[in-house]
Short mmCIF file of C-alpha atoms and ligand atoms in Angstrom, two decimals:
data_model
loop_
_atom_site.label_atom_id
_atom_site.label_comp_id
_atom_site.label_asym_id
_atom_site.label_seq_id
_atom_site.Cartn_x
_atom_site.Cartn_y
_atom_site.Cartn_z
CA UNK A 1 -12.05 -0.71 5.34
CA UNK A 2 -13.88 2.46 5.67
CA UNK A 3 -11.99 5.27 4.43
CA UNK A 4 -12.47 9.13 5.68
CA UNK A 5 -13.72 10.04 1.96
CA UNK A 6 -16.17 7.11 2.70
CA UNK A 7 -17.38 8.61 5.47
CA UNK A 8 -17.52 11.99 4.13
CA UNK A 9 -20.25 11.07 1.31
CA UNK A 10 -22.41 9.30 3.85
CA UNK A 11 -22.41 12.65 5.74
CA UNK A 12 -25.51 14.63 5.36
CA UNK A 13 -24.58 17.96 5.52
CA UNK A 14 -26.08 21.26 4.09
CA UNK A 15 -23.77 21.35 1.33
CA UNK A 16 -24.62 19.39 -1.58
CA UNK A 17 -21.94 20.62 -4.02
CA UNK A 18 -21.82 20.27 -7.90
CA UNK A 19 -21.80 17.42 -9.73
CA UNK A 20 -18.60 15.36 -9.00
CA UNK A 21 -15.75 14.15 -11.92
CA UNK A 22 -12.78 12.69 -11.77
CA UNK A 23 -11.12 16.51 -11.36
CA UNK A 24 -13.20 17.16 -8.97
CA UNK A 25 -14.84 14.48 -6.42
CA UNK A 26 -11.42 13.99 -4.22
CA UNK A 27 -11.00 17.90 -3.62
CA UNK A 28 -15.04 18.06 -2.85
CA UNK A 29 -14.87 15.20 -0.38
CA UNK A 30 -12.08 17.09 1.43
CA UNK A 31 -14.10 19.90 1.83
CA UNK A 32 -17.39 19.14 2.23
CA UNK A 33 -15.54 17.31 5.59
CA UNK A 34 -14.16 21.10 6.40
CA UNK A 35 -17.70 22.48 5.72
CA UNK A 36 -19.58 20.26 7.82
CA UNK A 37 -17.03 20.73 10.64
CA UNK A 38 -17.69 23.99 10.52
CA UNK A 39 -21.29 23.90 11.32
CA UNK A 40 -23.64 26.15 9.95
CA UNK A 41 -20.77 29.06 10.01
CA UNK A 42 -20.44 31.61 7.56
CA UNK A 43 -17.05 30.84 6.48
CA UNK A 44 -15.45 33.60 4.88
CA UNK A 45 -13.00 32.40 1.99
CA UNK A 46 -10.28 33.14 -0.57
CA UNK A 47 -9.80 31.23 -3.74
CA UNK A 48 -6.28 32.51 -5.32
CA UNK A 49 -6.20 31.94 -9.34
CA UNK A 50 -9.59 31.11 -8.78
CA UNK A 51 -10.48 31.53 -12.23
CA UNK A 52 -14.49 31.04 -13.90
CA UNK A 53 -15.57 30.26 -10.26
CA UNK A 54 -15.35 26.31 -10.35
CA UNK A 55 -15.39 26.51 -6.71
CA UNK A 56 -16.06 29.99 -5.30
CA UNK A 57 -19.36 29.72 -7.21
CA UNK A 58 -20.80 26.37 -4.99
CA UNK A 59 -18.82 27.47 -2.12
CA UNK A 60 -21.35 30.98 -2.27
CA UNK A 61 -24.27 28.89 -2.76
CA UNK A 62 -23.60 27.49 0.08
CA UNK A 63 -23.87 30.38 1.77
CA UNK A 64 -20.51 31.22 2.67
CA UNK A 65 -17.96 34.96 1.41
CA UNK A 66 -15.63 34.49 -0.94
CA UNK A 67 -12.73 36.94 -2.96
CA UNK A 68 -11.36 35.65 -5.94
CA UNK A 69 -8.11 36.80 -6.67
CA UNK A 70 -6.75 36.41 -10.19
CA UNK A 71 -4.23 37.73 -12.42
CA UNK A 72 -7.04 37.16 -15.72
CA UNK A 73 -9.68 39.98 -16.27
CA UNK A 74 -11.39 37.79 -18.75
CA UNK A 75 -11.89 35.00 -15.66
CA UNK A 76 -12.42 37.31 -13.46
CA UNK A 77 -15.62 38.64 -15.94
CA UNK A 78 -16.58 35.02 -16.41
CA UNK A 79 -17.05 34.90 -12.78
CA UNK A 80 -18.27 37.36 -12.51
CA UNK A 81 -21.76 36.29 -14.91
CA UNK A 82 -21.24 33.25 -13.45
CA UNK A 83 -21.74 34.34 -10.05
CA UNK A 84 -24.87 36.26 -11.55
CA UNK A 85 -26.69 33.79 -12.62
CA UNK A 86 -26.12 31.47 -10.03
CA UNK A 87 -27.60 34.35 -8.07
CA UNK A 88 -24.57 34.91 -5.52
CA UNK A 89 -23.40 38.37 -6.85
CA UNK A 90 -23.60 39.30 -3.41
CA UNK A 91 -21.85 36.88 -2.39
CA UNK A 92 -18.63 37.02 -4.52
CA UNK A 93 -15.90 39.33 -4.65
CA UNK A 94 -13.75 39.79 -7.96
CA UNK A 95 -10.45 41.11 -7.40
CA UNK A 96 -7.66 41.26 -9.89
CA UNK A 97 -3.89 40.74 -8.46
CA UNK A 98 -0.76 38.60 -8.63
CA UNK A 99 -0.49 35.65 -6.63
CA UNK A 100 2.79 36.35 -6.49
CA UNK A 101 1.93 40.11 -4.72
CA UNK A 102 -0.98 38.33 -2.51
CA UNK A 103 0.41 39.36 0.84
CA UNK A 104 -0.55 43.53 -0.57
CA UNK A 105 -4.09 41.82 -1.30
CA UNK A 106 -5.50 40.40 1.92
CA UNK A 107 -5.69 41.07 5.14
CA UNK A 108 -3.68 38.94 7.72
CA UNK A 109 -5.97 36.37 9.49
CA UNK A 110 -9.32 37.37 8.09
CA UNK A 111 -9.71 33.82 6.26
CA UNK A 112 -11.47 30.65 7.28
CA UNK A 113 -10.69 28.42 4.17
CA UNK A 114 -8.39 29.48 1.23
CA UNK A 115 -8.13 27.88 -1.88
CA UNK A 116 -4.78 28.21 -3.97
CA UNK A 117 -5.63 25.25 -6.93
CA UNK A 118 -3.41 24.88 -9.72
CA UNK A 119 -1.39 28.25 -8.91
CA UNK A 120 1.66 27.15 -7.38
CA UNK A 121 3.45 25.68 -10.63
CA UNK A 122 2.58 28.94 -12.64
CA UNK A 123 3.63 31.78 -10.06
CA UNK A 124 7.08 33.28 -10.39
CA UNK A 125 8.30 32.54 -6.68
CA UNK A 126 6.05 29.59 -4.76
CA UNK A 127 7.09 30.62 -1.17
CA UNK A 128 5.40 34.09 -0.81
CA UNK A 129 2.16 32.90 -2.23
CA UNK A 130 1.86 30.44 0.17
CA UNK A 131 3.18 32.58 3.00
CA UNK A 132 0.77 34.87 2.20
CA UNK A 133 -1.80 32.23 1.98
CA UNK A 134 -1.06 31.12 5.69
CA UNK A 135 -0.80 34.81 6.48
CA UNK A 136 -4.19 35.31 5.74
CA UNK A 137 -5.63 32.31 7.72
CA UNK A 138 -7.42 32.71 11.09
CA UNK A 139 -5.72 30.80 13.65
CA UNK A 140 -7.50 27.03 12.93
CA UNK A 141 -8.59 27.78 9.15
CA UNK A 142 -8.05 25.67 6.60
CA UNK A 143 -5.70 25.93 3.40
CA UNK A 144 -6.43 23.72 0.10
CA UNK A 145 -4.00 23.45 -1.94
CA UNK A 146 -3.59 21.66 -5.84
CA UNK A 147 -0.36 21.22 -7.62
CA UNK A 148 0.88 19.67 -10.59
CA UNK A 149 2.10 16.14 -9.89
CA UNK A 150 5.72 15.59 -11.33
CA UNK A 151 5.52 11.29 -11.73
CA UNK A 152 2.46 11.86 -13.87
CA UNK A 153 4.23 14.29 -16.46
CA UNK A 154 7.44 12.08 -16.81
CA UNK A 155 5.15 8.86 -17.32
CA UNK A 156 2.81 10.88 -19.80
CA UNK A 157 5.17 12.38 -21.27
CA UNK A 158 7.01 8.73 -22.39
CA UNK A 159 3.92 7.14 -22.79
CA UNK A 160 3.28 9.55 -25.97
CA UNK A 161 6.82 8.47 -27.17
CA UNK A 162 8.68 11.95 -25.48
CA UNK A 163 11.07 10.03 -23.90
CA UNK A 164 13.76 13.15 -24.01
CA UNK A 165 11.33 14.76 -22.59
CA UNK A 166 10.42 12.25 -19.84
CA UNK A 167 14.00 12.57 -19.48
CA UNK A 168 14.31 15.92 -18.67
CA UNK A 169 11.68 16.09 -16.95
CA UNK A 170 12.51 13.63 -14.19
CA UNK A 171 15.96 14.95 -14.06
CA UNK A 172 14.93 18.59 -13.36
CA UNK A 173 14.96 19.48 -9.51
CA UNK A 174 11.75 22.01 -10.50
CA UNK A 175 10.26 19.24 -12.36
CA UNK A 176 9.52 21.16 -16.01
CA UNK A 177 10.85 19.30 -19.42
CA UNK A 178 12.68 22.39 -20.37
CA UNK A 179 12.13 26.26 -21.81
CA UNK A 180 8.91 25.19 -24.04
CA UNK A 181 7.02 23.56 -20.88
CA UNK A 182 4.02 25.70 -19.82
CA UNK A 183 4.72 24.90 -16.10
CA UNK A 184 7.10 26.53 -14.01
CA UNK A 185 7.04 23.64 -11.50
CA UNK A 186 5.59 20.34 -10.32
CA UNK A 187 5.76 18.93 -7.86
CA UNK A 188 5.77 15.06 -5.48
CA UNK A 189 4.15 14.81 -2.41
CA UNK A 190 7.12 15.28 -0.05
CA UNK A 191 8.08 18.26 -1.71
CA UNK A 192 4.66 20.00 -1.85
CA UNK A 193 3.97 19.26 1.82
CA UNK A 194 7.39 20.85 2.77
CA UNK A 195 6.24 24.15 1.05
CA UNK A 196 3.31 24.52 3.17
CA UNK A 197 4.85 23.19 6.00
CA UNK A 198 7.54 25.69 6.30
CA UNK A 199 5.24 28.77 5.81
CA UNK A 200 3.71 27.28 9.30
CA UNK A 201 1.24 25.00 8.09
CA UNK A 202 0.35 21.50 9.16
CA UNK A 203 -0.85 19.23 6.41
CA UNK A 204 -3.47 16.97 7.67
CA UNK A 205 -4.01 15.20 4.58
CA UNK A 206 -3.12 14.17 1.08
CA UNK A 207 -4.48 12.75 -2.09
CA UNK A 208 -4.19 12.16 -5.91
CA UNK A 209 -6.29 13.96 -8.36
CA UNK A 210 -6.59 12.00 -11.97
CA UNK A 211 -5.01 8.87 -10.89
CA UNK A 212 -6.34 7.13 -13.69
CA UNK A 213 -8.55 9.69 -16.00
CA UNK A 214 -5.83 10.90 -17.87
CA UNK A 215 -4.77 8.04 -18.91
CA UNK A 216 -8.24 6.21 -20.32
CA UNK A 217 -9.09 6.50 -24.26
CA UNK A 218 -12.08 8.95 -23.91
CA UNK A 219 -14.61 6.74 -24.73
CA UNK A 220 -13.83 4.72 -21.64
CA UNK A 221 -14.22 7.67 -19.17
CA UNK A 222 -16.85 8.93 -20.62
CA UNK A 223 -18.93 6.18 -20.73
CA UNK A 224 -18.02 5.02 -17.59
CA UNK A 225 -17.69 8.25 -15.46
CA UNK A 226 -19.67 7.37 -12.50
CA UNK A 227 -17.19 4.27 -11.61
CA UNK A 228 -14.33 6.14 -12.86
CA UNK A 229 -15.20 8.59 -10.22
CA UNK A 230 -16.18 6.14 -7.54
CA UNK A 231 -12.14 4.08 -8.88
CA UNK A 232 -10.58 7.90 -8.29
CA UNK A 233 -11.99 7.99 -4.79
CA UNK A 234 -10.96 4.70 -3.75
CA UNK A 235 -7.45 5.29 -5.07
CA UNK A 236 -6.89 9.13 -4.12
CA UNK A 237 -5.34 8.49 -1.19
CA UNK A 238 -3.30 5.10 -1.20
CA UNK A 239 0.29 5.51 -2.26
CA UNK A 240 2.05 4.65 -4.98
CA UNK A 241 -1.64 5.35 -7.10
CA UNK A 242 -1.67 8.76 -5.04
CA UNK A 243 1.92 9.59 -5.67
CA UNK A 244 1.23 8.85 -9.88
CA UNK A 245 -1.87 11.18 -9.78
CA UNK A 246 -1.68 13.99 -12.06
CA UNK A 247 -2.21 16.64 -9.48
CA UNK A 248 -1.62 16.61 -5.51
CA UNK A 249 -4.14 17.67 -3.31
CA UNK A 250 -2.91 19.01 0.20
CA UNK A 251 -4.95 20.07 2.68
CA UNK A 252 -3.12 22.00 5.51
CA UNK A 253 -4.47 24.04 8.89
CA UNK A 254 -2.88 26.98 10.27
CA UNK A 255 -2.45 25.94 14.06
CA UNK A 256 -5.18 27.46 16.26
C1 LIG B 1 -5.21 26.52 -14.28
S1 LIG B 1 -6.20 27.86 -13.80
C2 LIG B 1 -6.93 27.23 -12.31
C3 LIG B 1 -8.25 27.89 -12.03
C4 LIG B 1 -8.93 27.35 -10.76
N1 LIG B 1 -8.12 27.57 -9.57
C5 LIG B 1 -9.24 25.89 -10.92
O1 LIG B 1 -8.58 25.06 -10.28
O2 LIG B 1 -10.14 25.58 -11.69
C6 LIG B 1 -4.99 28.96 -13.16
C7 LIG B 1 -5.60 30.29 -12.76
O3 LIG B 1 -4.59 31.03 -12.11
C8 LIG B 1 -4.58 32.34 -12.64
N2 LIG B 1 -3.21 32.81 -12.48
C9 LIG B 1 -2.12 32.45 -13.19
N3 LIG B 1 -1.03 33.09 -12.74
C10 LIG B 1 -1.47 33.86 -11.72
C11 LIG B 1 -0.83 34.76 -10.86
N4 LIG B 1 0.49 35.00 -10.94
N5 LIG B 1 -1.58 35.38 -9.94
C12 LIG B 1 -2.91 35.17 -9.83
N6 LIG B 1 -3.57 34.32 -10.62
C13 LIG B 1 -2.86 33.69 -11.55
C14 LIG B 1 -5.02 32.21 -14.07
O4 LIG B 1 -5.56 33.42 -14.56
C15 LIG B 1 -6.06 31.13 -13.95
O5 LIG B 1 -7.34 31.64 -13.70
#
């Protein structure tokens, strides 16, 4: 069966992209489908917690705007040289904020793609992030979104013998293993699709990031990395191997 991801690497768009690994191939397929869709547009975009630039910097060499917004000014300054070398200065705008104060930031449908990856589980309040995320969408643009998958931390967390922890974990409605967990929040897929969905959203798809690459000894994904990518892609969007993925990619639309 020919799968949409399969489809999108046999499309020959103007978008190449960066090299592709297991964090990153699923979420690259998903847009480079946007991208192409969009033609040879301009698309004007905002990455929220955007960090170094992992995306905003190929997303500018392929031509297109984008604002980082992130609460770090040593990201931000990474970026920032990052952006420089790679020669898209102009093309990249730094700005440091709170995701959590976003809807002060940007300006209400101005926004053809926003990116909001690996934000939601740190943020104080979820809701008016991504409020302000479909705020800022154009009527028809395009939201990805990456969260932290809540099966994946209660298996990993047993698997390394933490089985209180797993415990907890699993038991938590926020899905966090108690005061000493770094994350605020995970999340299943359900769940995360109801967030965007009641900020007005429509979630058009949804797949696993790191099915498997967390859970290899190093030595196999390293040395394997091209198949482990090519396993990730086959996998990232078939429940239950989506559903055990260590993150959750959504990606939603704002109805034209
Ligand atoms: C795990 S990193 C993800 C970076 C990037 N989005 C990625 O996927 O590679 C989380 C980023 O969110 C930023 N961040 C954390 N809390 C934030 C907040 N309340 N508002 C804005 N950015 C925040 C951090 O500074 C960091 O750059």
């Amino acid at each position: 069966m020919t799968t949409r991801l399969d489809r999108v690497e046999q499309t020959r768009g103007r978008f190449a992209g960066p090299p592709l690994t297991p964090r990153t191939a699923v979420i690259w397929s998903v847009l480079r489908a946007e991208l192409d869709r969009r033609g040879d547009a301009e698309l004007t975009v905002l990455d929220v917690g955007g960090g170094t630039g992992g995306f905003a910097v190929p997303l500018a060499r392929a031509g297109h705007r984008v604002t980082v917004v992130d609460a770090s000014p040593d990201a931000l300054a990474a970026l920032t040289r990052r952006a420089a070398e790679a020669g898209v200065a102009d093309r990249i705008a730094a700005v440091q904020g709170d995701g959590d104060a976003l809807a002060g930031l940007v300006e209400p449908a101005g926004v053809d793609l926003v990116l909001c990856h690996a934000v939601l589980e740190v943020v104080d309040d979820p809701t008016p992030v991504v409020t302000a995320l479909a705020t800022a969408l154009r009527p028809g643009g395009a939201a990805s979104v990456l969260v932290a998958g809540r099966a994946a931390a209660v298996l990993g967390r047993a698997m390394n013998g933490h089985l209180d922890l797993a415990a907890t974990l699993a038991a938590d409605p926020a899905g966090t293993a108690g005061p000493r967990d770094t994350l605020r929040r995970r999340y299943d897929a359900p769940g995360a699709a109801a967030l965007l969905g009641a900020a007005g959203l429509v979630v058009e798809e949804i797949h696993g990031v790191r099915v498997l690459a967390d859970l290899l000894p190093a030595a196999v994904a390293d040395g394997q990395s091209a198949a482990l990518v090519e396993l990730e892609r086959a996998l990232a969007a078939q429940p239950p191997y989506r559903d055990l993925a260590a993150q959750l990619h959504l990606f939603a639309r704002r109805p034209a």
